[in-house]
Coordinates of C-alpha atoms and ligand atoms in Angstrom, one line a residue:
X1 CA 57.4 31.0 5.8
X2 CA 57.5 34.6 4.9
X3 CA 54.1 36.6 6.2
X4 CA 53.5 39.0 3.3
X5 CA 50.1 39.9 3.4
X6 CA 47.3 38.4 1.6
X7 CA 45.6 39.6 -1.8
X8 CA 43.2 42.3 -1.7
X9 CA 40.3 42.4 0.0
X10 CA 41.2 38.9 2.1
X11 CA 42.5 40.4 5.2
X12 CA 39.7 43.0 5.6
X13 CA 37.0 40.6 5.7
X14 CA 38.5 37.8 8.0
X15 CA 39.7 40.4 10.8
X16 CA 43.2 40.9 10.0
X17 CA 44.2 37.1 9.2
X18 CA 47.0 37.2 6.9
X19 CA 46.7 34.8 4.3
X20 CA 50.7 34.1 3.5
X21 CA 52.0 32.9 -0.1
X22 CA 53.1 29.4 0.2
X23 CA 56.6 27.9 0.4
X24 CA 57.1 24.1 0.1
X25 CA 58.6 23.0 3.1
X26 CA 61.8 20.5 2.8
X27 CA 64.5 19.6 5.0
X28 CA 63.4 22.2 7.7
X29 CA 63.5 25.1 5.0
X30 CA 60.9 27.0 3.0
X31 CA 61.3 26.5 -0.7
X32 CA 59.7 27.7 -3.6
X33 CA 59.0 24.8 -7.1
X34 CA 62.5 23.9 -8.9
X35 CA 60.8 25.6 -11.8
X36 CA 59.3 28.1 -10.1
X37 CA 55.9 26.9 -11.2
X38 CA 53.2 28.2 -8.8
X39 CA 49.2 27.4 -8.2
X40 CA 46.4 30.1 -7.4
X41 CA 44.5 29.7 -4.4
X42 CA 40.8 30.6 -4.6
X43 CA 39.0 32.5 -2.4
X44 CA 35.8 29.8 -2.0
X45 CA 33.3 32.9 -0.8
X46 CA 33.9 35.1 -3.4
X47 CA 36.4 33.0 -6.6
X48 CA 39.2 35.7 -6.3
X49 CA 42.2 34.9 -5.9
X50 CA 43.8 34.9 -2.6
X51 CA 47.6 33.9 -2.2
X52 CA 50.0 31.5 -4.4
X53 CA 51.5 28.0 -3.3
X54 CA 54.2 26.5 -5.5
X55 CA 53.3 23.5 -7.9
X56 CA 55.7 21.1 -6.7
X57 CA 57.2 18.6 -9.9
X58 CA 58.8 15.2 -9.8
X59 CA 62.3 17.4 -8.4
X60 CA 60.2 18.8 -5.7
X61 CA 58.6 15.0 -4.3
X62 CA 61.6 13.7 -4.8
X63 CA 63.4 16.6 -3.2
X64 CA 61.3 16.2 0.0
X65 CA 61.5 11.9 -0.7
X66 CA 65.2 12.4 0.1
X67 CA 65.2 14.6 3.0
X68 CA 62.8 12.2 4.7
X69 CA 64.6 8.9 4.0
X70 CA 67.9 10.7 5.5
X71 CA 66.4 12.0 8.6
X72 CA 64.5 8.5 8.8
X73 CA 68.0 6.6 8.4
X74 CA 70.0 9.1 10.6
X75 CA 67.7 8.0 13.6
X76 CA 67.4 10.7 15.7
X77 CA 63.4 10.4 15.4
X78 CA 63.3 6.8 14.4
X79 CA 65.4 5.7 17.6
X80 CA 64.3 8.0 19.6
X81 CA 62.7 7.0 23.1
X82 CA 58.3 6.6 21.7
X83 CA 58.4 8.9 25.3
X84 CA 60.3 11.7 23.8
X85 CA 58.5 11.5 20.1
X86 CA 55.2 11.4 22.1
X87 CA 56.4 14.9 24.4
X88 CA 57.1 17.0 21.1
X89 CA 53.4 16.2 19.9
X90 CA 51.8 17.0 22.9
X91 CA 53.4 20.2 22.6
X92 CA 52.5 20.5 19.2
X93 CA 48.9 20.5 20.1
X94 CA 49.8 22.8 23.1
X95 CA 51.1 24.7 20.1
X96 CA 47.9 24.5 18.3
X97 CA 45.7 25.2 21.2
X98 CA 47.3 28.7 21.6
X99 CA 46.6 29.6 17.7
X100 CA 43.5 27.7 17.5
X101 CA 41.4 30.8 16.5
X102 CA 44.3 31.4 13.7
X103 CA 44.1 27.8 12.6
X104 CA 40.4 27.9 12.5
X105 CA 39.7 31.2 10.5
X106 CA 42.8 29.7 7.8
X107 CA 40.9 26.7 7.4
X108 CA 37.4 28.5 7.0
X109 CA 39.4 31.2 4.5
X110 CA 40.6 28.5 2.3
X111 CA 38.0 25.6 2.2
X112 CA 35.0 27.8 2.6
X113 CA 33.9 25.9 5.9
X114 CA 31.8 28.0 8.5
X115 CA 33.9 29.4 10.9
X116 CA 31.3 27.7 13.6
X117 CA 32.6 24.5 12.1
X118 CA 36.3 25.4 11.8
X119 CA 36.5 26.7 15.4
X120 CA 34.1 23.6 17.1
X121 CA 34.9 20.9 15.5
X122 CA 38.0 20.5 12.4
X123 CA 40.8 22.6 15.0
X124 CA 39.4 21.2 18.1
X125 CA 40.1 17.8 16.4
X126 CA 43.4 18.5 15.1
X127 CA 44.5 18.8 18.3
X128 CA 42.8 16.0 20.0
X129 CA 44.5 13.9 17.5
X130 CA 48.1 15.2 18.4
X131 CA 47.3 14.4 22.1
X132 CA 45.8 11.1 21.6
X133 CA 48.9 9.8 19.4
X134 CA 51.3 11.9 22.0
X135 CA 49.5 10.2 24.5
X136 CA 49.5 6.4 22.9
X137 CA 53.6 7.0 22.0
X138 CA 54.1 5.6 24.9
X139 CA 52.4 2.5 24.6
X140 CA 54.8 1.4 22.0
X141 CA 56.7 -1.3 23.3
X142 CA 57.2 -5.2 22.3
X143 CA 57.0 -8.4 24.1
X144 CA 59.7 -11.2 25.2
X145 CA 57.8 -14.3 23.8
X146 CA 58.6 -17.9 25.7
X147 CA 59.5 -20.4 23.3
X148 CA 60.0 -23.5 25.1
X149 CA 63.7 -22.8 23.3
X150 CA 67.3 -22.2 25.0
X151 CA 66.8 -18.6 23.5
X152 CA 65.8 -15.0 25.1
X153 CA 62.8 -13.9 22.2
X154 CA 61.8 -10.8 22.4
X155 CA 59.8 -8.5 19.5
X156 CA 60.4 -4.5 18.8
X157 CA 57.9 -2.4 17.1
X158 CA 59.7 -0.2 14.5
X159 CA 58.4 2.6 12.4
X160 CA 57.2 1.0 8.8
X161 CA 59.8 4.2 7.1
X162 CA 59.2 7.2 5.0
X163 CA 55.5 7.9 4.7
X164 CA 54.1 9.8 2.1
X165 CA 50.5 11.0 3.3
X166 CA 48.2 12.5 0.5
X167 CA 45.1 14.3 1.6
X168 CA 41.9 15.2 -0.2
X169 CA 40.5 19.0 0.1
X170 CA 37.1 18.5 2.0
X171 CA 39.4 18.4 5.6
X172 CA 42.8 19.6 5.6
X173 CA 43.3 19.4 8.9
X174 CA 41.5 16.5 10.4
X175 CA 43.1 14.4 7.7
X176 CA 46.4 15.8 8.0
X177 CA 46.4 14.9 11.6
X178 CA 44.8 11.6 11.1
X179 CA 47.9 10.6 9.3
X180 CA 50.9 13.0 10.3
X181 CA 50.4 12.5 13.9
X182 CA 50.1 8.3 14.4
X183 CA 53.4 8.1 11.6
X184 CA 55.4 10.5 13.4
X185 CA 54.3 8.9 17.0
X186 CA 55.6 5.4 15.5
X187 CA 58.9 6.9 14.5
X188 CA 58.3 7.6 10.9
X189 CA 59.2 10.5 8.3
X190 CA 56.5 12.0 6.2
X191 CA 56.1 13.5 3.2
X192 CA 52.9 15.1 2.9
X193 CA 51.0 16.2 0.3
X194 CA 47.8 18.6 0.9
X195 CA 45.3 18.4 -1.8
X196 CA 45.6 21.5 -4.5
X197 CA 42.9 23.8 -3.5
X198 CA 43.5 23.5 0.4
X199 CA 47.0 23.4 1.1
X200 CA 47.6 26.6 3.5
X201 CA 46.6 25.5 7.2
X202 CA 49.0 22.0 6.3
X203 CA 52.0 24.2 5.6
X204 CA 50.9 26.3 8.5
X205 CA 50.8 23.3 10.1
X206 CA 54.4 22.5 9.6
X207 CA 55.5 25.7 11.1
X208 CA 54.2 24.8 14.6
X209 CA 55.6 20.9 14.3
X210 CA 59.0 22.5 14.2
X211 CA 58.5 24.9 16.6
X212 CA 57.5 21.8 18.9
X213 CA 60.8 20.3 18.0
X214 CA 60.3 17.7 15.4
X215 CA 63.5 17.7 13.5
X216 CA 64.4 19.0 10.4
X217 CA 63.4 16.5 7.2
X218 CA 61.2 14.3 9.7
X219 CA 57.8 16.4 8.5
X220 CA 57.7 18.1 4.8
X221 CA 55.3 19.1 2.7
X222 CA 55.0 19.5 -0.6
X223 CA 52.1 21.1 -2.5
X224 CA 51.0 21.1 -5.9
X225 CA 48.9 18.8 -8.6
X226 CA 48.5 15.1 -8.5
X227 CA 52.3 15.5 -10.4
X228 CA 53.4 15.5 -6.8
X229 CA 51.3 13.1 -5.1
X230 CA 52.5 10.2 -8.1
X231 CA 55.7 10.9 -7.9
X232 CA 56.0 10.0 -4.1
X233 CA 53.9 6.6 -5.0
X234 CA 56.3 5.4 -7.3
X235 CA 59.2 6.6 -5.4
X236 CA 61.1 3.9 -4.2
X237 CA 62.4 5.3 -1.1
X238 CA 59.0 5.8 0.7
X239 CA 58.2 2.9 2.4
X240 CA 54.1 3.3 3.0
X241 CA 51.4 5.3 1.2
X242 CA 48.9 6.3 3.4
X243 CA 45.8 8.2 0.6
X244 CA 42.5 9.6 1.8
X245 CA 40.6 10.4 -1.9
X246 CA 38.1 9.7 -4.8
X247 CA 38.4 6.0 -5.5
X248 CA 39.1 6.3 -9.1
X249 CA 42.4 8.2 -8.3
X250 CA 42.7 5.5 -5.0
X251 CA 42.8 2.8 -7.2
X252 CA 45.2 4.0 -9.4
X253 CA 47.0 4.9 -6.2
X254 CA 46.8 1.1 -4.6
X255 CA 47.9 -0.3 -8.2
X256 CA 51.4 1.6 -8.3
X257 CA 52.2 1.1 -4.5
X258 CA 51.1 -2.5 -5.1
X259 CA 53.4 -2.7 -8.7
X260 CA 56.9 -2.2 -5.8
X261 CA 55.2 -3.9 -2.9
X262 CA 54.7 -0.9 -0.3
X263 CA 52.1 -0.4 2.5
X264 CA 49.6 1.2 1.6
X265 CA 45.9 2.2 3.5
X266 CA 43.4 3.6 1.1
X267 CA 40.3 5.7 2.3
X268 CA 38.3 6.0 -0.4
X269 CA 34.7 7.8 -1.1
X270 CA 31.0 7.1 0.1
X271 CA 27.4 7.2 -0.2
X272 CA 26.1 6.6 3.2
X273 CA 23.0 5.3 3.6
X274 CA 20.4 6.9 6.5
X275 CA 17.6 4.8 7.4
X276 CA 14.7 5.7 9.3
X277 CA 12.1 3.6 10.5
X278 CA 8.8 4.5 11.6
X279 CA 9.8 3.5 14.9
X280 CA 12.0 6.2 15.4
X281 CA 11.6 9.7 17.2
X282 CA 10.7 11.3 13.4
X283 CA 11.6 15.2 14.5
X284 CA 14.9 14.3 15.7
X285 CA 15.4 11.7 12.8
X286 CA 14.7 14.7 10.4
X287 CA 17.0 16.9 12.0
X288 CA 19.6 14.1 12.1
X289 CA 19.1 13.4 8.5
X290 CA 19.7 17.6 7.6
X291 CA 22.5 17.8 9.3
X292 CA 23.8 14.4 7.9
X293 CA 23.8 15.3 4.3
X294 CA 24.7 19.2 4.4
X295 CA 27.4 19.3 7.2
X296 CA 30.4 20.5 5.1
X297 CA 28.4 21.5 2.5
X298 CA 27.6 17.7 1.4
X299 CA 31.3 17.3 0.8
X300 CA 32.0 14.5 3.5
X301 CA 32.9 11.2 3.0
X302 CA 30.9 9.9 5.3
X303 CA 27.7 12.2 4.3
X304 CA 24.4 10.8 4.5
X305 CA 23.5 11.1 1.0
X306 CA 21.0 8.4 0.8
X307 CA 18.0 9.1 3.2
X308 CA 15.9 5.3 3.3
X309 CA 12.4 6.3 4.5
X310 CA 9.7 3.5 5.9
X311 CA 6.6 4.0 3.8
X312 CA 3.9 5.3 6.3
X313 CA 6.3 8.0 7.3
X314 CA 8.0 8.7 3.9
X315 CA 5.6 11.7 2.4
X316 CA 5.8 13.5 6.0
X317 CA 9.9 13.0 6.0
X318 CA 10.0 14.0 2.0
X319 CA 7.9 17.4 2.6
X320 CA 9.6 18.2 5.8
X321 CA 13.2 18.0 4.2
X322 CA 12.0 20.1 1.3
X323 CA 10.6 22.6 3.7
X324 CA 13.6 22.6 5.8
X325 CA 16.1 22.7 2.7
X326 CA 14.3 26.5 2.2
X327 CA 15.0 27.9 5.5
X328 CA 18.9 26.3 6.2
X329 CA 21.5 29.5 6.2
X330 CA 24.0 29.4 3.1
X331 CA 26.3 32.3 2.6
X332 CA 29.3 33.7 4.1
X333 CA 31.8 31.2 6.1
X334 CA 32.7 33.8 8.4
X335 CA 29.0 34.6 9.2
X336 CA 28.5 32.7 12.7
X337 CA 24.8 32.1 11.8
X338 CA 26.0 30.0 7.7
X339 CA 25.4 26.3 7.9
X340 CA 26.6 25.9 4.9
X341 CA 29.0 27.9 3.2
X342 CA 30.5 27.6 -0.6
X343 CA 32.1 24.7 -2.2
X344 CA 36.0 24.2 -1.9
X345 CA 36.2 24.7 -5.3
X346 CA 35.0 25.3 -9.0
X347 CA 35.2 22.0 -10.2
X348 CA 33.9 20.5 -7.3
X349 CA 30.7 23.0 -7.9
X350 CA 30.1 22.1 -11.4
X351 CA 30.7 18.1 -10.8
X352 CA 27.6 18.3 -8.8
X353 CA 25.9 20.6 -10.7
X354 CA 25.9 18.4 -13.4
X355 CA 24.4 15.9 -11.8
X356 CA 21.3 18.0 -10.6
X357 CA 21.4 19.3 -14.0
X358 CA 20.5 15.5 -15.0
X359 CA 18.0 15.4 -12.5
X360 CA 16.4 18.4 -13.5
X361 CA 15.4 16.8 -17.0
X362 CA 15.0 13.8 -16.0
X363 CA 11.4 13.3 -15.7
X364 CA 10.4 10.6 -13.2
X365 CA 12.7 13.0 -10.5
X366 CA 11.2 15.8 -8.2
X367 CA 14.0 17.9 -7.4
X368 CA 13.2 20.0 -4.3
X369 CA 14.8 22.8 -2.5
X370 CA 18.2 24.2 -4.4
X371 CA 17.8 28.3 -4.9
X372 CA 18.7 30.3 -2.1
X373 CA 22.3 31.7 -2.3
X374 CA 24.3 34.4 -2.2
X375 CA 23.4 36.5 -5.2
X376 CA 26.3 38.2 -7.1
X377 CA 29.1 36.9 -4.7
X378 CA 31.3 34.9 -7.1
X379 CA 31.6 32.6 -4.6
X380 CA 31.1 28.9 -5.1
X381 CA 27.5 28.2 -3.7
X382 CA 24.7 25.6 -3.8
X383 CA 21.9 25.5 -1.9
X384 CA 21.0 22.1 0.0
X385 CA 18.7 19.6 -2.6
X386 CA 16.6 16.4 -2.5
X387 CA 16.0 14.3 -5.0
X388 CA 12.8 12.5 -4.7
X389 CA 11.6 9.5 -6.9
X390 CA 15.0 7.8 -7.5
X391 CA 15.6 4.5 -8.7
X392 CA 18.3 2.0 -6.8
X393 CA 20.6 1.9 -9.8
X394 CA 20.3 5.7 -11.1
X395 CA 23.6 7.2 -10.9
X396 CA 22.3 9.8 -8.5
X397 CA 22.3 6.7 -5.7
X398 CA 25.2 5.0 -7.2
X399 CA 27.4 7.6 -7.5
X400 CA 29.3 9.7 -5.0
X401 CA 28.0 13.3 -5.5
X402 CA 29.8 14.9 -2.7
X403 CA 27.7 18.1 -2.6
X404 CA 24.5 19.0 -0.3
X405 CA 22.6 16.8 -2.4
X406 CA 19.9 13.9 -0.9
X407 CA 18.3 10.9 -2.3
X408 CA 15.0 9.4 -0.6
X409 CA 13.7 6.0 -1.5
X410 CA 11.2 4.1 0.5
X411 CA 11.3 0.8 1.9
X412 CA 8.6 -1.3 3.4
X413 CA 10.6 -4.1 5.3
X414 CA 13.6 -4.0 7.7
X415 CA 15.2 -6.4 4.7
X416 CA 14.4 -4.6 2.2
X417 CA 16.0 -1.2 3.9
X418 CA 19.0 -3.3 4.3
X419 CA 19.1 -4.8 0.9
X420 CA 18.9 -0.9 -0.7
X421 CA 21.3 0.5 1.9
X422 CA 24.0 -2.2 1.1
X423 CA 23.5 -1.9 -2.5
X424 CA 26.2 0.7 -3.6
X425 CA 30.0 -0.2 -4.3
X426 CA 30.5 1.9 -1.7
X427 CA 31.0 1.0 2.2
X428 CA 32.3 3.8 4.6
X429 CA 29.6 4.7 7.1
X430 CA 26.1 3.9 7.5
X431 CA 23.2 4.5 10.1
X432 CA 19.9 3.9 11.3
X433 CA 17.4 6.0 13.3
X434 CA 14.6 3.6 15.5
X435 CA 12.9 3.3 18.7
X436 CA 13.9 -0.6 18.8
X437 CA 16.9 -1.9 20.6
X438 CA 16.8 -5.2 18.5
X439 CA 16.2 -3.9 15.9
X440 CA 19.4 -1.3 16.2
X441 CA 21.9 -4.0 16.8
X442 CA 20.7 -6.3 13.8
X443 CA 20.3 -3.8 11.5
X444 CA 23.5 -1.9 12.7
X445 CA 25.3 -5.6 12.0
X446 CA 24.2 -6.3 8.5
X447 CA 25.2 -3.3 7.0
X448 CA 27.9 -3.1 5.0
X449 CA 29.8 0.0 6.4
X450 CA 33.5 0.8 8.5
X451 CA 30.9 2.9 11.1
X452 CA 27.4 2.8 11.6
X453 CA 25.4 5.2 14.1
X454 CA 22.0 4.5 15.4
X455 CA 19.7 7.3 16.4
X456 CA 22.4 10.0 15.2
X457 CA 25.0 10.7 12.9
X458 CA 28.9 11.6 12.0
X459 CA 29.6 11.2 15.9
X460 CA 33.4 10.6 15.6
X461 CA 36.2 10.7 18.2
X462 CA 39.9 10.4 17.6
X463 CA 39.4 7.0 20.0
X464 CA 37.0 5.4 16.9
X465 CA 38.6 3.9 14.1
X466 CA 36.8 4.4 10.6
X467 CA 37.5 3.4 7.4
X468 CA 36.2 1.2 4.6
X469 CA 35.2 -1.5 3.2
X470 CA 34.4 -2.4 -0.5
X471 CA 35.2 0.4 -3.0
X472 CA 35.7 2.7 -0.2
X473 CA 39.2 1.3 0.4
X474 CA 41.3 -0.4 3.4
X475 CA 43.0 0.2 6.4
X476 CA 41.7 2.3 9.5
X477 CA 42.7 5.6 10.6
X478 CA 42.1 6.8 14.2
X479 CA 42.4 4.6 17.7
X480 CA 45.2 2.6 18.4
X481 CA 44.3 0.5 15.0
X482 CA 45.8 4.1 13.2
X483 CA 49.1 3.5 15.0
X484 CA 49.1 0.1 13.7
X485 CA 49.1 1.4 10.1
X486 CA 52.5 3.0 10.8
X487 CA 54.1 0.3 12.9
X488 CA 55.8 -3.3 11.7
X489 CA 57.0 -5.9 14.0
X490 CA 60.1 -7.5 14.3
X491 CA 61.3 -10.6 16.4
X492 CA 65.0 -10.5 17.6
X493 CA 66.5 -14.2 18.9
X494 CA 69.2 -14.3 21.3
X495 CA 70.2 -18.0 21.4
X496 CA 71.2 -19.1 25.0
X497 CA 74.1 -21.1 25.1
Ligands
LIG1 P1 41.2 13.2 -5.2 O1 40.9 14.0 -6.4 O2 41.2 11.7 -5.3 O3 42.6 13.8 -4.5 C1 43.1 13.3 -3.3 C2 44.6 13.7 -3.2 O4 45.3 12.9 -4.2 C3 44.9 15.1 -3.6 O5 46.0 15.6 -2.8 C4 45.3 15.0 -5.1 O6 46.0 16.0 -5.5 C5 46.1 13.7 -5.0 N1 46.3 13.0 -6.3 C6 45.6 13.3 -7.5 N2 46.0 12.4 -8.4 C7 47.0 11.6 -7.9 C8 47.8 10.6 -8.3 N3 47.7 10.1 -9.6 N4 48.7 10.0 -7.4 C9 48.7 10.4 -6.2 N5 48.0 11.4 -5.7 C10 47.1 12.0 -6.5 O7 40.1 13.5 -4.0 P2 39.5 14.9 -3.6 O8 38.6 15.4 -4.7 O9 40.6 15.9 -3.1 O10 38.7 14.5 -2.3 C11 37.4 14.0 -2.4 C12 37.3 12.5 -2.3 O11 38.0 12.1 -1.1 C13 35.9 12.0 -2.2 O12 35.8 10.9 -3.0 C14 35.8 11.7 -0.7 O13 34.8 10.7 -0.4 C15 37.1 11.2 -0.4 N6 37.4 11.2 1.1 C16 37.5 10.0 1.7 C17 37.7 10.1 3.1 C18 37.8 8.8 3.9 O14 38.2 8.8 5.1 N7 37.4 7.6 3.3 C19 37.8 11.3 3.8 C20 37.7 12.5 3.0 C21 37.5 12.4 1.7 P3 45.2 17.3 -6.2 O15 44.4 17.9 -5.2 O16 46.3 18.2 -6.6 O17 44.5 16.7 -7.4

């Protein structure tokens, strides 16, 4: 990719990092859209405009389609030794680790994440998940089966095929990884597709994969609209669909994948329920309960956006989170104190404004905290919120905001918590704070969620599957249960005589 220089102004204030314009990247070359067609990327801190990415059409996906069904039929990364695929990705993520402050300040420039975040926790993930996969290609291997037959039986595991990966724009990275890395450790090509607003660390991304020696038209990525994303969905060449997204467009997704009978994993949105019982260490449940629903500025799947608050502690939890939401640092990512820095996007902004516009005139609902952002910076702020005196079925509990936004509703009975905290469509994480041990495990049992934490939350390792259930979709990512996404089985009989 050619390093030009990013727009005014963007250079300067991240210390030199040059934000490049984007090039789809196809076959092992850098490409610009068939018709030319290109997308702005946003500056998140300040709404300029920082660089251009090409809009890839239905000639780009299915440009970047065929170069990954040929290098997927050629072999040399399909049949290669899992050994030698697992090699290349550990020194991809040696590769990472020596640009990891590059890496980190790209994803903080584009997605408006704190730098403390990008640098601690989304790159230092990235390239856990490279080593963990480079580490568990290995592992592949089948079995010889006895089958009290004259026959030798034995079973291969084979990559599923062409993979197109489509990612959402709250964590490039991380969810690149959780997908590129397990395919291409099973023997798979990829397609991927980065989601419109936050493409530039995955095409980054793709630079150091070939440097690490992953062959030409094994990894491409095409960026653009949802254009792009639905033409590799219907495409008949790729084999699996792996989608991390909204659930209206996941559905949509799963029905066309479904229509010609490809794999496909869906991981869908949430609205994670935190309870806290009185039991519980209450200071450290209130920190855990801030940091659960403003860690990427609310805009986390597996946020805990619905704060469940035992009765003779509720008004104490309630007043303290209002406090609190006052005094949290919003502003600038690249400010090492900011806790929460701007939105990804404009329309991600306004979709939750709406909704605590709503709240604001609705009149059985105290809206506390909120004010408190950067004045005058064009960027894409909102300061943290709770939403006190919401009903179970108001659309503020039902629906996924995916902002720094918090419901609180009361419960008096461990059943009753339950009952509210299952009571969404959604089912992707959960988690309970409390001094009881019983308590933890039954509680932690009957809810309704692909990962529940007790006394903490959004503790992940590459080791931990998640996923969902209900409308949060299907299929795990992470752990060895993420290789088995990308793997198929077959049985090979060699009759004896
Ligand atoms: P989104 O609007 O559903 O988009 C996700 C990806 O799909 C983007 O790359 C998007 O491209 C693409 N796309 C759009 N229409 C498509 C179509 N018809 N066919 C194929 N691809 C299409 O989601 P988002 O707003 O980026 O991300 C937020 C959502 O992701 C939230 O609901 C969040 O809960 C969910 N999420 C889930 C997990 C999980 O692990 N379960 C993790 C993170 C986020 P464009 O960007 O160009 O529209």
């Amino acid at each position: 990719m050619t390093v030009t220089g990013g727009s005014d102004g963007v250079a300067e204030r991240h210390g030199g990092l040059e934000v490049p314009p984007g090039r789809l990247f196809i076959g092992g070359q850098w490409r610009a859209a068939a018709d030319g067609s290109v997308t702005e990327i946003l500056d998140p801190a300040t709404g300029a405009v920082m660089t251009t990415v090409p809009r890839a059409g239905v000639r780009d996906a299915a440009r970047a389609v065929e170069a990954a069904r040929i290098a997927f039929d050629e072999g040399s990364w399909s049949g290669m030794n899992p050994r030698e695929r697992g090699r290349i990705l550990l020194r991809a993520a040696e590769l990472l680790r020596g640009r990891a402050a590059e890496f980190a300040a790209l994803e903080s420039v584009n997605a408006g994440k704190p730098i403390t975040f990008t640098r601690n926790i989304d790159v230092p993930t990235l390239i856990e998940t490279f080593e963990y996969y480079g580490a568990l290609a290995s592992g592949i291997e089948g079995a010889a089966r006895p089958t009290g037959r004259p026959a030798l039986a034995y079973t291969r595991r084979e990559p599923v095929g062409v993979v197109a990966a489509i990612t959402p724009f709250n964590f490039p990275l991380i969810l690149s990884a959780t997908k590129i890395a397990p395919a291409l450790a099973a023997g798979n090509t990829v397609v991927h597709k980065p989601a419109e607003e936050t493409p530039l660390s995955a095409l980054r991304l793709a630079e150091v994969l070939r440097d690490a020696g992953v062959p030409d038209g094994v990894h491409n990525v095409v960026t653009g609209d949802g254009t792009a994303g639905e033409s590799l969905v219907r495409d008949p060449r790729v084999d699996k669909v792996a989608f991390t997204g909204s659930t209206s467009v996941g559905r949509r997704v799963a029905q066309a994948a479904s229509e010609r009978l490809a794999k496909v994993t869906i991981e869908l949105g949430g609205k994670g329920a935190n309870i806290i019982f009185a039991d519980a260490d209450i200071v450290a449940a209130i920190q855990t309960a801030i940091q659960a629903f403003v860690f990427n500025t609310g805009q986390f799947c597996m946020s805990g956006s619905r704060l469940l608050v035992e009765r003779p502690v509720y008004r104490d939890v309630v007043e303290a989170l209002a406090d609190a939401c006052g005094h949290i640092p919003v502003g600038d990512p690249f400010a090492e104190d900011t806790v929460v820095g701007p939105m990804a996007g404009p329309r991600h902004l306004a979709k939750v404004r709406s909704y605590l516009d709503r709240a604001a005139s609705d009149g059985s609902v105290r809206v506390l905290g909120g004010g408190n952002t950067p004045a005058d910076s064009g960027g894409f702020y909102l300061a943290p919120t709770v939403l006190d005196g919401v009903t179970q079925y108001s659309p503020y509990v039902q629906e996924e905001i995916f902002g720094p936004v918090l419901t609180v509703q009361p419960f008096d009975t461990e059943e009753e918590a339950v009952r509210l905290a299952n009571g969404t469509p959604y089912g992707l994480a959960a988690g309970l704070q409390t001094g009881d041990i019983g308590r933890a495990h039954r509680v932690a049992a009957a809810l309704r969620a692909g990962i529940v934490w007790v006394n903490g939350w959004a503790v992940l390792d590459v080791a931990m599957p998640f996923g969902g259930c209900k409308q949060s979709g299907y299929g795990r990512e992470n752990g060895p249960e993420g290789l088995e996404e990308y793997l198929q089985t077959k049985s090979v009989v060699v009759a004896l005589g």
